[in-house]
XYZ file of C-alpha atoms in Angstrom:
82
model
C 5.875 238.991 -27.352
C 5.839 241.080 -24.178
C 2.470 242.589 -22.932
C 0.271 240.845 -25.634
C -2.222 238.265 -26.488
C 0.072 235.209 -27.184
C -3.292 233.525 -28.462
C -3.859 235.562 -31.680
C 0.423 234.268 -33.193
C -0.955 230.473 -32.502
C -1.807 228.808 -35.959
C -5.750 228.011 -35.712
C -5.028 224.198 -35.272
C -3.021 224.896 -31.922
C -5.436 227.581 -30.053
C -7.532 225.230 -28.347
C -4.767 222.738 -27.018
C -3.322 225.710 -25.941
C -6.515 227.157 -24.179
C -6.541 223.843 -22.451
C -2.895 223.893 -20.994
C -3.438 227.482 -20.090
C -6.248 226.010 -17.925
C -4.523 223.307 -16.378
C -2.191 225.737 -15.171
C -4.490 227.710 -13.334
C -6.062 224.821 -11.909
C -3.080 222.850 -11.129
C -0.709 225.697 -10.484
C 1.980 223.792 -11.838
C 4.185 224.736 -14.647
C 2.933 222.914 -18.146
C 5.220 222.555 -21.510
C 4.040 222.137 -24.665
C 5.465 222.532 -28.683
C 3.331 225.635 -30.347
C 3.384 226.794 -33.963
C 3.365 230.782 -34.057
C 2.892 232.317 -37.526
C 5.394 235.532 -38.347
C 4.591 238.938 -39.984
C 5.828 237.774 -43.307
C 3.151 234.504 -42.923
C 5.822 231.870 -41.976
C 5.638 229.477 -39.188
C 8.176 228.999 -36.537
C 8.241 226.241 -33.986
C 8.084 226.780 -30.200
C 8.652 224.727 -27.304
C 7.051 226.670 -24.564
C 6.938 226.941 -20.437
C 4.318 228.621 -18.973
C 2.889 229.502 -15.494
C 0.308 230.628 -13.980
C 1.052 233.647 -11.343
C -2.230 233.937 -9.400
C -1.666 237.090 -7.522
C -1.116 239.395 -10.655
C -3.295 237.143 -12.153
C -1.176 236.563 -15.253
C 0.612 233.813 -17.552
C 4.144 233.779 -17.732
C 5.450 231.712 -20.961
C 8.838 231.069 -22.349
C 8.955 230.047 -25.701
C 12.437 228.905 -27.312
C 12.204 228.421 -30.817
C 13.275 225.711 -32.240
C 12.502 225.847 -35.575
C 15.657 224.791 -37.347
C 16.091 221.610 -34.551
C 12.550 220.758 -35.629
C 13.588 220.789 -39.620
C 16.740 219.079 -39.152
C 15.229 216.204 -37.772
C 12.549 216.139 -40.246
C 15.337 216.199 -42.897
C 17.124 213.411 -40.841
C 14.243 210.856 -40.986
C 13.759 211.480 -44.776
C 17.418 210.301 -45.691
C 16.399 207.557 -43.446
């Protein structure tokens, strides 16, 4: 989502750990990962594993996010059969 608050797609359980990583980022100045949960238009949720950095002389984030949703639900599916 280009230009916007990434914050206000986070379910309400993620915000904080994500608020936390955004801070280590700064601080560290290193580039952090973590798996997000972003909730659509339409009220679904899709999974996220994002990158993000911390770019101190425009003094912006940068994140990535590559959904993977369907990975995530296949390998639920896998360890029910199991």
């Amino acid at each position: 989502v280009l230009q916007s608050h990434l914050i206000a797609y986070l379910s309400p359980d993620i915000r904080d750990k994500f608020r936390d990583v955004l801070k280590l980022a700064q601080e560290t100045g290193t580039r952090q990962e973590l798996e997000i949960v972003m909730l659509t238009a339409k009220g679904h949720t899709k999974e996220f594993v994002c990158s993000l950095i911390w770019i101190p002389a425009q003094k912006l984030y940068v994140c990535v996010g590559h959904d993977v949703t369907e990975k995530k639900q296949l390998e639920r599916s896998k360890q029910q059969f199991i």
